[in-house]
Amino acid sequence: MAKYIIKRILAAIPMVLIITIICFTLMNLAPYDAIDAMTSPKMPPETVELIKAKYGYDQPVYIQYLRWVDGILNGNFGYSIVTHQSISTDLAVRIPNTIKLILPAYLLSYVLAIILGLIAGSHKNRWADKLIDGLSAVGIALPTFWVAMLLIYFLGYRLKLLPIVGMHTIGKENSVADFLKHFIMPFTALFLSFLPDSVRYVRSSTITQYSEDYVMVQQAFGASKAEIMFKHVCKNVLLPIITKLGMALPMLVTGAIITETIFGWPGVGPYFVKAIQGMDYPIVMVILVLSSVLVILGNLLSDILYCLTDPRIKDLG
């Protein structure tokens, strides 16, 4: 098992390197670069050259890339070209805020999706399945931003039950109750966006398992429905669900861009959107690399969990 895991980790390293090259290349091919954001046509050429030298843009491209990668490896993501603030410092505050919102919403939807998906899949074409599948279809069709706007309109504007934007009321940063009031609406919007797709995923996997021959054999031997479900079907449904869990890792950074922006939640989402609007390339590049690396780590996590769940997979390594 250890050999298989090490092999998967070693295979992920060149993928991370390729991602950094692609992100850096795309940013350098953009028609509007960081120097354009910091200068104006009225500036004398000498001033422009000084700015290029200050930020290292007067160096060859490969030198810029090596310096950039070296900074990322050392935890130094550089500075915003708009605000001149440290990107590492900004992300150190914003990533935990995003995790506080994403993690509870995803875990709750994940657990509930497993329960509802198993119920729907084990009662195919019955009223429970039709109800759960129908609600899931409606949930998938509803855009997240529209659900968020409905919550704001009814709970925030009309009924005035909850605050509309932010994570805290000014002066109440240490109040848990105040945090929860701000937390409820974005949490609900994310929960409702995560749940339907996961339910359909688990339902489909459950139906597939119930069509396998081993279920028929168990029924022939007189096994009860509960025994078939919990001793056999659940175990086999677990593997594709693990894939879903591993692929959720990138959402801890960029999974709530729309929701955070709508509710003014001080996470990575608004930070990323403002960086794109302001052509703040250092921030855009770092967030793209972080989210891409998390995709690779998510796949790696899925492979490791696969190996732990089904030890036969290690023989493939």
Short mmCIF file of C-alpha atoms in Angstrom, two decimals, residues 83-310:
data_model
loop_
_atom_site.label_atom_id
_atom_site.label_comp_id
_atom_site.label_asym_id
_atom_site.label_seq_id
_atom_site.Cartn_x
_atom_site.Cartn_y
_atom_site.Cartn_z
CA THR A 83 -3.02 47.58 -3.14
CA HIS A 84 0.68 46.68 -2.62
CA GLN A 85 -0.40 44.37 0.21
CA SER A 86 1.20 40.96 0.78
CA ILE A 87 -0.81 38.27 -1.01
CA SER A 88 0.24 35.69 1.60
CA THR A 89 -1.11 37.87 4.39
CA ASP A 90 -4.39 38.49 2.56
CA LEU A 91 -4.91 34.79 1.80
CA ALA A 92 -4.01 33.81 5.37
CA VAL A 93 -7.08 35.78 6.46
CA ARG A 94 -9.41 35.00 3.57
CA ILE A 95 -8.88 31.25 3.13
CA PRO A 96 -9.99 30.44 6.72
CA ASN A 97 -13.09 32.61 6.16
CA THR A 98 -13.91 30.61 3.03
CA ILE A 99 -13.33 27.31 4.82
CA LYS A 100 -15.67 28.39 7.64
CA LEU A 101 -18.41 28.78 5.04
CA ILE A 102 -17.65 25.95 2.61
CA LEU A 103 -16.77 23.09 4.96
CA PRO A 104 -19.97 22.97 7.07
CA ALA A 105 -22.17 23.42 4.00
CA TYR A 106 -20.45 20.68 2.03
CA LEU A 107 -20.18 18.17 4.88
CA LEU A 108 -23.84 18.52 5.83
CA SER A 109 -24.96 18.25 2.19
CA TYR A 110 -22.62 15.27 1.72
CA VAL A 111 -24.03 13.34 4.68
CA LEU A 112 -27.63 14.16 3.78
CA ALA A 113 -26.99 13.29 0.13
CA ILE A 114 -25.76 9.82 1.10
CA ILE A 115 -28.91 9.20 3.17
CA LEU A 116 -31.33 10.56 0.56
CA GLY A 117 -29.48 8.94 -2.35
CA LEU A 118 -29.55 5.52 -0.70
CA ILE A 119 -33.27 5.88 0.08
CA ALA A 120 -34.06 6.95 -3.49
CA GLY A 121 -31.86 4.32 -5.12
CA SER A 122 -33.24 1.49 -2.98
CA HIS A 123 -36.84 2.53 -3.77
CA LYS A 124 -36.46 3.06 -7.50
CA ASN A 125 -39.59 4.40 -9.24
CA ARG A 126 -41.54 4.51 -5.97
CA TRP A 127 -42.95 7.66 -4.41
CA ALA A 128 -39.85 8.27 -2.23
CA ASP A 129 -37.56 8.01 -5.25
CA LYS A 130 -39.76 10.24 -7.40
CA LEU A 131 -40.00 12.87 -4.66
CA ILE A 132 -36.26 12.95 -3.91
CA ASP A 133 -35.24 12.80 -7.58
CA GLY A 134 -37.77 15.46 -8.54
CA LEU A 135 -36.61 17.87 -5.83
CA SER A 136 -32.98 17.20 -6.83
CA ALA A 137 -33.77 18.00 -10.46
CA VAL A 138 -35.38 21.30 -9.40
CA GLY A 139 -32.41 22.07 -7.17
CA ILE A 140 -29.94 21.48 -9.99
CA ALA A 141 -31.93 23.77 -12.29
CA LEU A 142 -31.90 26.67 -9.81
CA PRO A 143 -28.83 28.94 -10.22
CA THR A 144 -26.94 29.58 -6.99
CA PHE A 145 -26.99 33.35 -7.47
CA TRP A 146 -30.79 33.31 -7.90
CA VAL A 147 -31.28 31.29 -4.70
CA ALA A 148 -28.93 33.70 -2.89
CA MET A 149 -30.88 36.71 -4.15
CA LEU A 150 -34.19 35.15 -3.03
CA LEU A 151 -32.77 34.59 0.44
CA ILE A 152 -31.54 38.18 0.60
CA TYR A 153 -34.89 39.55 -0.60
CA PHE A 154 -37.13 37.56 1.75
CA LEU A 155 -35.00 36.95 4.85
CA GLY A 156 -32.89 40.09 4.68
CA TYR A 157 -34.98 42.79 2.99
CA ARG A 158 -38.67 41.95 3.50
CA LEU A 159 -38.63 40.12 6.85
CA LYS A 160 -35.42 41.74 8.12
CA LEU A 161 -34.55 38.58 10.04
CA LEU A 162 -30.90 38.33 9.00
CA PRO A 163 -28.12 40.73 7.95
CA ILE A 164 -27.56 40.87 4.20
CA VAL A 165 -23.79 41.28 3.79
CA GLY A 166 -20.55 40.64 5.60
CA MET A 167 -19.39 38.12 8.18
CA HIS A 168 -19.69 40.34 11.26
CA THR A 169 -21.38 43.53 12.33
CA ILE A 170 -18.83 46.26 12.99
CA GLY A 171 -17.91 46.16 16.66
CA LYS A 172 -19.19 42.61 17.13
CA GLU A 173 -16.30 40.69 15.58
CA ASN A 174 -16.02 38.38 18.61
CA SER A 175 -19.73 37.63 18.88
CA VAL A 176 -20.66 34.06 17.92
CA ALA A 177 -24.35 34.93 17.71
CA ASP A 178 -23.63 37.77 15.30
CA PHE A 179 -21.44 35.47 13.18
CA LEU A 180 -24.22 32.87 12.98
CA LYS A 181 -26.73 35.50 11.85
CA HIS A 182 -24.43 36.45 8.95
CA PHE A 183 -23.59 32.80 8.32
CA ILE A 184 -27.12 31.38 7.84
CA MET A 185 -27.97 32.81 4.40
CA PRO A 186 -24.69 32.07 2.54
CA PHE A 187 -24.57 28.66 4.24
CA THR A 188 -28.10 27.88 3.06
CA ALA A 189 -27.35 28.99 -0.50
CA LEU A 190 -24.25 26.80 -0.67
CA PHE A 191 -25.96 23.85 1.01
CA LEU A 192 -28.79 23.97 -1.52
CA SER A 193 -26.30 24.20 -4.40
CA PHE A 194 -24.19 21.24 -3.22
CA LEU A 195 -27.01 18.88 -2.21
CA PRO A 196 -28.99 18.09 -5.40
CA ASP A 197 -26.08 16.97 -7.56
CA SER A 198 -24.67 14.80 -4.75
CA VAL A 199 -28.05 13.15 -4.18
CA ARG A 200 -28.35 12.28 -7.87
CA TYR A 201 -24.81 10.94 -7.83
CA VAL A 202 -25.44 8.63 -4.85
CA ARG A 203 -28.85 7.58 -6.22
CA SER A 204 -27.35 6.60 -9.58
CA SER A 205 -24.60 4.59 -7.91
CA THR A 206 -27.12 2.85 -5.62
CA ILE A 207 -29.37 1.89 -8.54
CA THR A 208 -26.36 0.49 -10.37
CA GLN A 209 -25.44 -1.68 -7.37
CA TYR A 210 -28.98 -3.00 -7.00
CA SER A 211 -28.85 -4.18 -10.62
CA GLU A 212 -25.74 -6.31 -9.95
CA ASP A 213 -25.96 -10.09 -9.76
CA TYR A 214 -24.74 -10.28 -6.17
CA VAL A 215 -27.94 -8.59 -4.96
CA MET A 216 -30.03 -11.23 -6.70
CA VAL A 217 -27.91 -13.97 -5.10
CA GLN A 218 -28.38 -12.45 -1.65
CA GLN A 219 -32.12 -12.22 -2.21
CA ALA A 220 -32.17 -15.87 -3.30
CA PHE A 221 -30.44 -16.84 -0.05
CA GLY A 222 -33.13 -15.01 1.93
CA ALA A 223 -31.16 -11.93 2.98
CA SER A 224 -33.32 -9.06 4.24
CA LYS A 225 -33.45 -5.67 2.52
CA ALA A 226 -31.60 -4.05 5.42
CA GLU A 227 -28.87 -6.69 5.31
CA ILE A 228 -28.40 -6.26 1.56
CA MET A 229 -28.33 -2.50 1.93
CA PHE A 230 -25.92 -2.11 4.85
CA LYS A 231 -23.68 -5.16 4.38
CA HIS A 232 -23.26 -5.10 0.61
CA VAL A 233 -24.71 -2.16 -1.32
CA CYS A 234 -23.37 0.57 0.99
CA LYS A 235 -19.84 -0.76 0.78
CA ASN A 236 -19.87 -0.75 -3.02
CA VAL A 237 -21.52 2.67 -3.23
CA LEU A 238 -18.73 4.03 -1.00
CA LEU A 239 -16.02 3.96 -3.68
CA PRO A 240 -17.60 6.40 -6.18
CA ILE A 241 -18.66 8.60 -3.27
CA ILE A 242 -15.02 8.80 -2.16
CA THR A 243 -14.17 10.22 -5.59
CA LYS A 244 -16.72 12.95 -4.97
CA LEU A 245 -15.18 13.67 -1.56
CA GLY A 246 -11.66 13.99 -2.94
CA MET A 247 -12.73 16.28 -5.76
CA ALA A 248 -14.36 18.62 -3.23
CA LEU A 249 -10.96 19.74 -1.95
CA PRO A 250 -10.53 22.62 -4.48
CA MET A 251 -13.78 24.11 -3.23
CA LEU A 252 -12.07 25.02 0.03
CA VAL A 253 -10.39 27.86 -1.90
CA THR A 254 -12.56 28.75 -4.88
CA GLY A 255 -15.83 26.90 -4.28
CA ALA A 256 -17.90 29.89 -3.16
CA ILE A 257 -16.84 32.71 -5.48
CA ILE A 258 -20.40 33.62 -6.51
CA THR A 259 -21.97 33.17 -3.07
CA GLU A 260 -19.20 35.05 -1.23
CA THR A 261 -19.39 37.91 -3.71
CA ILE A 262 -23.18 38.23 -3.44
CA PHE A 263 -23.19 38.17 0.37
CA GLY A 264 -20.01 40.22 0.77
CA TRP A 265 -18.38 37.37 2.69
CA PRO A 266 -14.68 38.28 3.20
CA GLY A 267 -13.29 35.12 1.65
CA VAL A 268 -11.26 34.24 -1.43
CA GLY A 269 -14.20 34.78 -3.82
CA PRO A 270 -14.47 38.60 -3.70
CA TYR A 271 -10.68 38.82 -3.48
CA PHE A 272 -10.34 36.84 -6.71
CA VAL A 273 -13.09 38.77 -8.51
CA LYS A 274 -11.55 42.14 -7.59
CA ALA A 275 -8.13 40.90 -8.74
CA ILE A 276 -9.56 39.99 -12.16
CA GLN A 277 -11.37 43.31 -12.46
CA GLY A 278 -8.25 45.23 -11.48
CA MET A 279 -5.91 43.14 -13.68
CA ASP A 280 -4.01 42.22 -10.52
CA TYR A 281 -2.10 39.36 -12.14
CA PRO A 282 0.00 38.22 -9.15
CA ILE A 283 -3.18 37.46 -7.19
CA VAL A 284 -4.89 35.78 -10.14
CA MET A 285 -1.86 33.57 -10.79
CA VAL A 286 -1.51 32.49 -7.16
CA ILE A 287 -5.19 31.60 -6.78
CA LEU A 288 -5.20 29.70 -10.09
CA VAL A 289 -2.17 27.70 -9.00
CA LEU A 290 -3.62 27.00 -5.55
CA SER A 291 -6.95 25.80 -6.96
CA SER A 292 -5.21 23.67 -9.62
CA VAL A 293 -2.88 22.11 -7.05
CA LEU A 294 -5.89 21.33 -4.87
CA VAL A 295 -7.47 19.50 -7.82
CA ILE A 296 -4.37 17.30 -8.04
CA LEU A 297 -4.31 16.82 -4.26
CA GLY A 298 -8.01 15.94 -4.40
CA ASN A 299 -7.31 13.23 -6.97
CA LEU A 300 -4.40 12.03 -4.85
CA LEU A 301 -6.62 11.95 -1.77
CA SER A 302 -9.22 9.95 -3.70
CA ASP A 303 -6.57 7.43 -4.78
CA ILE A 304 -5.32 7.02 -1.21
CA LEU A 305 -8.85 6.61 0.16
CA TYR A 306 -9.56 4.11 -2.61
CA CYS A 307 -6.52 2.14 -1.55
CA LEU A 308 -7.54 2.20 2.10
CA THR A 309 -11.13 1.24 1.29
CA ASP A 310 -10.31 -1.48 -1.23
#
